[in-house]
mmCIF file with all atom_site columns, C-alpha atoms in Angstrom:
data_model
loop_
_atom_site.group_PDB
_atom_site.id
_atom_site.type_symbol
_atom_site.label_atom_id
_atom_site.label_alt_id
_atom_site.label_comp_id
_atom_site.label_asym_id
_atom_site.label_entity_id
_atom_site.label_seq_id
_atom_site.pdbx_PDB_ins_code
_atom_site.Cartn_x
_atom_site.Cartn_y
_atom_site.Cartn_z
_atom_site.occupancy
_atom_site.B_iso_or_equiv
_atom_site.pdbx_formal_charge
_atom_site.auth_seq_id
_atom_site.auth_comp_id
_atom_site.auth_asym_id
_atom_site.auth_atom_id
_atom_site.pdbx_PDB_model_num
ATOM 1   C CA . MET A 1 1   ? -18.906 17.997 -118.242 1.00 0.00 ? 509 MET A CA 1
ATOM 2   C CA . ASN A 1 2   ? -16.147 19.494 -118.983 1.00 0.00 ? 510 ASN A CA 1
ATOM 3   C CA . SER A 1 3   ? -12.841 18.319 -116.868 1.00 0.00 ? 511 SER A CA 1
ATOM 4   C CA . SER A 1 4   ? -12.414 20.484 -113.930 1.00 0.00 ? 512 SER A CA 1
ATOM 5   C CA . ARG A 1 5   ? -8.234  19.821 -114.470 1.00 0.00 ? 513 ARG A CA 1
ATOM 6   C CA . PRO A 1 6   ? -7.694  23.283 -116.928 1.00 0.00 ? 514 PRO A CA 1
ATOM 7   C CA . TYR A 1 7   ? -9.673  25.781 -114.338 1.00 0.00 ? 515 TYR A CA 1
ATOM 8   C CA . LEU A 1 8   ? -8.294  24.708 -111.739 1.00 0.00 ? 516 LEU A CA 1
ATOM 9   C CA . VAL A 1 9   ? -4.594  24.935 -113.388 1.00 0.00 ? 517 VAL A CA 1
ATOM 10  C CA . ARG A 1 10  ? -5.443  28.375 -114.271 1.00 0.00 ? 518 ARG A CA 1
ATOM 11  C CA . ALA A 1 11  ? -6.512  29.164 -111.204 1.00 0.00 ? 519 ALA A CA 1
ATOM 12  C CA . LEU A 1 12  ? -3.725  27.868 -109.725 1.00 0.00 ? 520 LEU A CA 1
ATOM 13  C CA . TYR A 1 13  ? -0.973  29.179 -111.822 1.00 0.00 ? 521 TYR A CA 1
ATOM 14  C CA . GLU A 1 14  ? -2.566  33.267 -110.993 1.00 0.00 ? 522 GLU A CA 1
ATOM 15  C CA . TRP A 1 15  ? -2.732  32.142 -107.536 1.00 0.00 ? 523 TRP A CA 1
ATOM 16  C CA . ILE A 1 16  ? 0.710   31.094 -107.055 1.00 0.00 ? 524 ILE A CA 1
ATOM 17  C CA . VAL A 1 17  ? 2.168   33.824 -109.504 1.00 0.00 ? 525 VAL A CA 1
ATOM 18  C CA . ASP A 1 18  ? 0.099   36.532 -107.386 1.00 0.00 ? 526 ASP A CA 1
ATOM 19  C CA . ASN A 1 19  ? 1.920   35.755 -104.363 1.00 0.00 ? 527 ASN A CA 1
ATOM 20  C CA . ASP A 1 20  ? 5.410   36.042 -106.435 1.00 0.00 ? 528 ASP A CA 1
ATOM 21  C CA . CYS A 1 21  ? 6.415   32.498 -105.842 1.00 0.00 ? 529 CYS A CA 1
ATOM 22  C CA . THR A 1 22  ? 7.638   30.063 -109.018 1.00 0.00 ? 530 THR A CA 1
ATOM 23  C CA . PRO A 1 23  ? 4.681   28.038 -110.563 1.00 0.00 ? 531 PRO A CA 1
ATOM 24  C CA . HIS A 1 24  ? 6.144   24.560 -111.197 1.00 0.00 ? 532 HIS A CA 1
ATOM 25  C CA . LEU A 1 25  ? 3.804   21.922 -113.885 1.00 0.00 ? 533 LEU A CA 1
ATOM 26  C CA . LEU A 1 26  ? 4.460   18.231 -113.349 1.00 0.00 ? 534 LEU A CA 1
ATOM 27  C CA . VAL A 1 27  ? 3.797   16.343 -116.256 1.00 0.00 ? 535 VAL A CA 1
ATOM 28  C CA . LYS A 1 28  ? 3.238   13.136 -117.810 1.00 0.00 ? 536 LYS A CA 1
ATOM 29  C CA . SER A 1 29  ? 5.822   13.281 -120.260 1.00 0.00 ? 537 SER A CA 1
ATOM 30  C CA . ASP A 1 30  ? 5.325   9.844  -122.036 1.00 0.00 ? 538 ASP A CA 1
ATOM 31  C CA . TYR A 1 31  ? 1.692   10.429 -122.519 1.00 0.00 ? 539 TYR A CA 1
ATOM 32  C CA . PRO A 1 32  ? 0.259   11.180 -125.873 1.00 0.00 ? 540 PRO A CA 1
ATOM 33  C CA . LYS A 1 33  ? 0.240   14.016 -127.854 1.00 0.00 ? 541 LYS A CA 1
ATOM 34  C CA . VAL A 1 34  ? 3.224   15.937 -125.122 1.00 0.00 ? 542 VAL A CA 1
ATOM 35  C CA . GLN A 1 35  ? 5.803   17.991 -126.535 1.00 0.00 ? 543 GLN A CA 1
ATOM 36  C CA . VAL A 1 36  ? 8.561   18.449 -124.022 1.00 0.00 ? 544 VAL A CA 1
ATOM 37  C CA . PRO A 1 37  ? 12.444  17.878 -124.517 1.00 0.00 ? 545 PRO A CA 1
ATOM 38  C CA . GLN A 1 38  ? 13.075  13.913 -123.542 1.00 0.00 ? 546 GLN A CA 1
ATOM 39  C CA . GLY A 1 39  ? 16.657  14.282 -122.228 1.00 0.00 ? 547 GLY A CA 1
ATOM 40  C CA . PHE A 1 40  ? 15.116  16.239 -118.988 1.00 0.00 ? 548 PHE A CA 1
ATOM 41  C CA . ALA A 1 41  ? 12.686  13.774 -118.391 1.00 0.00 ? 549 ALA A CA 1
ATOM 42  C CA . SER A 1 42  ? 12.720  10.807 -115.522 1.00 0.00 ? 550 SER A CA 1
ATOM 43  C CA . ASP A 1 43  ? 10.497  7.942  -115.069 1.00 0.00 ? 551 ASP A CA 1
ATOM 44  C CA . GLY A 1 44  ? 8.154   9.260  -117.878 1.00 0.00 ? 552 GLY A CA 1
ATOM 45  C CA . GLN A 1 45  ? 7.933   12.641 -115.865 1.00 0.00 ? 553 GLN A CA 1
ATOM 46  C CA . ILE A 1 46  ? 9.445   16.212 -116.253 1.00 0.00 ? 554 ILE A CA 1
ATOM 47  C CA . VAL A 1 47  ? 8.884   19.247 -114.270 1.00 0.00 ? 555 VAL A CA 1
ATOM 48  C CA . LEU A 1 48  ? 8.281   22.859 -115.771 1.00 0.00 ? 556 LEU A CA 1
ATOM 49  C CA . ASN A 1 49  ? 8.993   25.750 -114.707 1.00 0.00 ? 557 ASN A CA 1
ATOM 50  C CA . VAL A 1 50  ? 6.203   28.278 -116.201 1.00 0.00 ? 558 VAL A CA 1
ATOM 51  C CA . SER A 1 51  ? 6.783   31.391 -114.301 1.00 0.00 ? 559 SER A CA 1
ATOM 52  C CA . PRO A 1 52  ? 6.286   34.400 -116.854 1.00 0.00 ? 560 PRO A CA 1
ATOM 53  C CA . SER A 1 53  ? 10.082  35.055 -116.442 1.00 0.00 ? 561 SER A CA 1
ATOM 54  C CA . ALA A 1 54  ? 10.474  31.765 -117.822 1.00 0.00 ? 562 ALA A CA 1
ATOM 55  C CA . VAL A 1 55  ? 9.097   30.967 -120.535 1.00 0.00 ? 563 VAL A CA 1
ATOM 56  C CA . ARG A 1 56  ? 7.289   33.193 -123.739 1.00 0.00 ? 564 ARG A CA 1
ATOM 57  C CA . ASN A 1 57  ? 4.312   32.930 -125.602 1.00 0.00 ? 565 ASN A CA 1
ATOM 58  C CA . LEU A 1 58  ? 2.460   31.047 -122.302 1.00 0.00 ? 566 LEU A CA 1
ATOM 59  C CA . HIS A 1 59  ? -0.974  29.964 -123.717 1.00 0.00 ? 567 HIS A CA 1
ATOM 60  C CA . MET A 1 60  ? -3.199  27.957 -121.067 1.00 0.00 ? 568 MET A CA 1
ATOM 61  C CA . ASP A 1 61  ? -7.154  26.557 -122.520 1.00 0.00 ? 569 ASP A CA 1
ATOM 62  C CA . ASN A 1 62  ? -9.246  23.522 -121.822 1.00 0.00 ? 570 ASN A CA 1
ATOM 63  C CA . GLU A 1 63  ? -7.695  21.113 -124.397 1.00 0.00 ? 571 GLU A CA 1
ATOM 64  C CA . ALA A 1 64  ? -3.753  22.166 -123.590 1.00 0.00 ? 572 ALA A CA 1
ATOM 65  C CA . VAL A 1 65  ? -0.841  24.699 -122.060 1.00 0.00 ? 573 VAL A CA 1
ATOM 66  C CA . SER A 1 66  ? 2.202   25.508 -124.416 1.00 0.00 ? 574 SER A CA 1
ATOM 67  C CA . PHE A 1 67  ? 4.826   27.830 -124.077 1.00 0.00 ? 575 PHE A CA 1
ATOM 68  C CA . ASP A 1 68  ? 8.282   28.475 -125.558 1.00 0.00 ? 576 ASP A CA 1
ATOM 69  C CA . GLY A 1 69  ? 11.425  27.762 -122.996 1.00 0.00 ? 577 GLY A CA 1
ATOM 70  C CA . ARG A 1 70  ? 15.130  26.780 -123.309 1.00 0.00 ? 578 ARG A CA 1
ATOM 71  C CA . PHE A 1 71  ? 16.298  24.031 -121.798 1.00 0.00 ? 579 PHE A CA 1
ATOM 72  C CA . GLY A 1 72  ? 20.197  23.567 -121.126 1.00 0.00 ? 580 GLY A CA 1
ATOM 73  C CA . GLY A 1 73  ? 20.433  27.052 -123.656 1.00 0.00 ? 581 GLY A CA 1
ATOM 74  C CA . VAL A 1 74  ? 18.942  25.534 -126.487 1.00 0.00 ? 582 VAL A CA 1
ATOM 75  C CA . PRO A 1 75  ? 14.917  26.647 -127.648 1.00 0.00 ? 583 PRO A CA 1
ATOM 76  C CA . HIS A 1 76  ? 12.006  24.617 -127.225 1.00 0.00 ? 584 HIS A CA 1
ATOM 77  C CA . THR A 1 77  ? 8.081   25.031 -127.934 1.00 0.00 ? 585 THR A CA 1
ATOM 78  C CA . LEU A 1 78  ? 6.536   22.641 -125.409 1.00 0.00 ? 586 LEU A CA 1
ATOM 79  C CA . TYR A 1 79  ? 2.640   21.304 -125.870 1.00 0.00 ? 587 TYR A CA 1
ATOM 80  C CA . VAL A 1 80  ? 1.305   19.439 -122.776 1.00 0.00 ? 588 VAL A CA 1
ATOM 81  C CA . PRO A 1 81  ? -2.459  18.302 -122.936 1.00 0.00 ? 589 PRO A CA 1
ATOM 82  C CA . ALA A 1 82  ? -4.606  19.134 -119.775 1.00 0.00 ? 590 ALA A CA 1
ATOM 83  C CA . ALA A 1 83  ? -5.050  15.163 -118.889 1.00 0.00 ? 591 ALA A CA 1
ATOM 84  C CA . ALA A 1 84  ? -1.042  15.260 -119.053 1.00 0.00 ? 592 ALA A CA 1
ATOM 85  C CA . ILE A 1 85  ? -0.719  17.587 -116.105 1.00 0.00 ? 593 ILE A CA 1
ATOM 86  C CA . LEU A 1 86  ? -0.227  16.094 -112.685 1.00 0.00 ? 594 LEU A CA 1
ATOM 87  C CA . GLY A 1 87  ? -0.245  18.850 -110.789 1.00 0.00 ? 595 GLY A CA 1
ATOM 88  C CA . ILE A 1 88  ? 0.815   22.403 -109.826 1.00 0.00 ? 596 ILE A CA 1
ATOM 89  C CA . TYR A 1 89  ? 2.747   23.494 -107.280 1.00 0.00 ? 597 TYR A CA 1
ATOM 90  C CA . ALA A 1 90  ? 4.812   26.646 -106.346 1.00 0.00 ? 598 ALA A CA 1
ATOM 91  C CA . ARG A 1 91  ? 8.425   25.555 -105.975 1.00 0.00 ? 599 ARG A CA 1
ATOM 92  C CA . GLU A 1 92  ? 9.081   27.776 -102.914 1.00 0.00 ? 600 GLU A CA 1
ATOM 93  C CA . ASN A 1 93  ? 6.269   26.356 -100.644 1.00 0.00 ? 601 ASN A CA 1
ATOM 94  C CA . GLY A 1 94  ? 5.249   23.911 -102.620 1.00 0.00 ? 602 GLY A CA 1
ATOM 95  C CA . GLN A 1 95  ? 1.428   24.814 -101.788 1.00 0.00 ? 603 GLN A CA 1
ATOM 96  C CA . GLY A 1 96  ? -0.529  23.937 -105.226 1.00 0.00 ? 604 GLY A CA 1
ATOM 97  C CA . MET A 1 97  ? -2.692  20.832 -105.879 1.00 0.00 ? 605 MET A CA 1
ATOM 98  C CA . MET A 1 98  ? -1.706  17.384 -107.623 1.00 0.00 ? 606 MET A CA 1
ATOM 99  C CA . PHE A 1 99  ? -4.203  15.901 -109.896 1.00 0.00 ? 607 PHE A CA 1
ATOM 100 C CA . ASP A 1 100 ? -5.046  11.978 -111.212 1.00 0.00 ? 608 ASP A CA 1
ATOM 101 C CA . LEU A 1 101 ? -3.780  10.861 -114.450 1.00 0.00 ? 609 LEU A CA 1
ATOM 102 C CA . GLU A 1 102 ? -6.536  10.942 -117.052 1.00 0.00 ? 610 GLU A CA 1
ATOM 103 C CA . GLU A 1 103 ? -6.775  7.994  -119.456 1.00 0.00 ? 611 GLU A CA 1
ATOM 104 C CA . ALA A 1 104 ? -5.794  8.702  -122.797 1.00 0.00 ? 612 ALA A CA 1
ATOM 105 C CA . PHE A 1 105 ? -8.983  8.770  -125.475 1.00 0.00 ? 613 PHE A CA 1
ATOM 106 C CA . ASP A 1 106 ? -8.062  9.170  -129.084 1.00 0.00 ? 614 ASP A CA 1
ATOM 107 C CA . GLU A 1 107 ? -10.410 11.161 -131.627 1.00 0.00 ? 615 GLU A CA 1
ATOM 108 C CA . ASP A 1 108 ? -11.044 7.754  -133.824 1.00 0.00 ? 616 ASP A CA 1
ATOM 109 C CA . ASP A 1 109 ? -12.146 5.617  -131.297 1.00 0.00 ? 617 ASP A CA 1
ATOM 110 C CA . GLU A 1 110 ? -15.708 5.131  -131.188 1.00 0.00 ? 618 GLU A CA 1
ATOM 111 C CA . ILE A 1 111 ? -17.723 5.759  -128.220 1.00 0.00 ? 619 ILE A CA 1
ATOM 112 C CA . GLU A 1 112 ? -20.572 3.060  -128.187 1.00 0.00 ? 620 GLU A CA 1
ATOM 113 C CA . PRO A 1 113 ? -23.829 4.307  -126.768 1.00 0.00 ? 621 PRO A CA 1
ATOM 114 C CA . ASP A 1 114 ? -25.874 2.523  -123.599 1.00 0.00 ? 622 ASP A CA 1
ATOM 115 C CA . ASP A 1 115 ? -28.201 -0.596 -124.306 1.00 0.00 ? 623 ASP A CA 1
ATOM 116 C CA . ASP A 1 116 ? -30.305 0.648  -121.316 1.00 0.00 ? 624 ASP A CA 1
ATOM 117 C CA . CYS A 1 117 ? -32.568 3.533  -122.744 1.00 0.00 ? 625 CYS A CA 1
ATOM 118 C CA . SER A 1 118 ? -34.795 3.717  -120.258 1.00 0.00 ? 626 SER A CA 1
ATOM 119 C CA . PRO A 1 119 ? -34.455 7.363  -117.615 1.00 0.00 ? 627 PRO A CA 1
ATOM 120 C CA . PRO A 1 120 ? -32.291 7.598  -114.529 1.00 0.00 ? 628 PRO A CA 1
ATOM 121 C CA . ASP A 1 121 ? -33.985 6.640  -111.552 1.00 0.00 ? 629 ASP A CA 1
ATOM 122 C CA . PRO A 1 122 ? -35.664 9.481  -110.600 1.00 0.00 ? 630 PRO A CA 1
ATOM 123 C CA . GLU A 1 123 ? -34.189 9.844  -106.811 1.00 0.00 ? 631 GLU A CA 1
ATOM 124 C CA . PRO A 1 124 ? -30.484 8.001  -106.542 1.00 0.00 ? 632 PRO A CA 1
ATOM 125 C CA . PRO A 1 125 ? -29.384 6.042  -104.000 1.00 0.00 ? 633 PRO A CA 1
ATOM 126 C CA . ARG A 1 126 ? -27.892 8.179  -101.019 1.00 0.00 ? 634 ARG A CA 1
ATOM 127 C CA . PRO A 1 127 ? -24.314 7.269  -99.824  1.00 0.00 ? 635 PRO A CA 1
ATOM 128 C CA . SER A 1 128 ? -24.252 5.720  -96.408  1.00 0.00 ? 636 SER A CA 1
ATOM 129 C CA . GLY A 1 129 ? -22.009 6.910  -94.197  1.00 0.00 ? 637 GLY A CA 1
ATOM 130 C CA . ARG A 1 130 ? -19.861 10.083 -93.301  1.00 0.00 ? 638 ARG A CA 1
ATOM 131 C CA . PRO A 1 131 ? -18.797 12.225 -96.081  1.00 0.00 ? 639 PRO A CA 1
ATOM 132 C CA . SER A 1 132 ? -14.793 12.674 -96.568  1.00 0.00 ? 640 SER A CA 1
ATOM 133 C CA . LEU A 1 133 ? -12.221 14.922 -97.618  1.00 0.00 ? 641 LEU A CA 1
ATOM 134 C CA . LYS A 1 134 ? -8.614  14.555 -98.391  1.00 0.00 ? 642 LYS A CA 1
ATOM 135 C CA . VAL A 1 135 ? -5.964  16.597 -97.376  1.00 0.00 ? 643 VAL A CA 1
ATOM 136 C CA . VAL A 1 136 ? -3.744  17.799 -100.187 1.00 0.00 ? 644 VAL A CA 1
ATOM 137 C CA . LYS A 1 137 ? -0.276  19.262 -99.519  1.00 0.00 ? 645 LYS A CA 1
#
């Protein structure tokens, strides 16, 4: 199943912009294939203003977010794999969503099939106890 992260990022981006707020992406700057100006990163993370007035050629798909932006007056082309996005939020009020870091997957790595080829149990066991939800601010 595809990751829900890129879908959520696109939806929250649209929601933030529709509410006249400034969308910011929190990115793991040292994640594989991330292309951001390293001089602006701190502790392996960088916050990117991705508002329509701050970037050009914004492209968001299931693989990555890419755009052209300026840092210190110098133009840069940025590329952020979806898995490297740690969060998206509105600068004005902090509303948005944070994500867990996904492990990088190297395309050269082989996926080992399960040794157990038996069919799954017809009815999976039910978790005990009450379900719990976590409030994310």
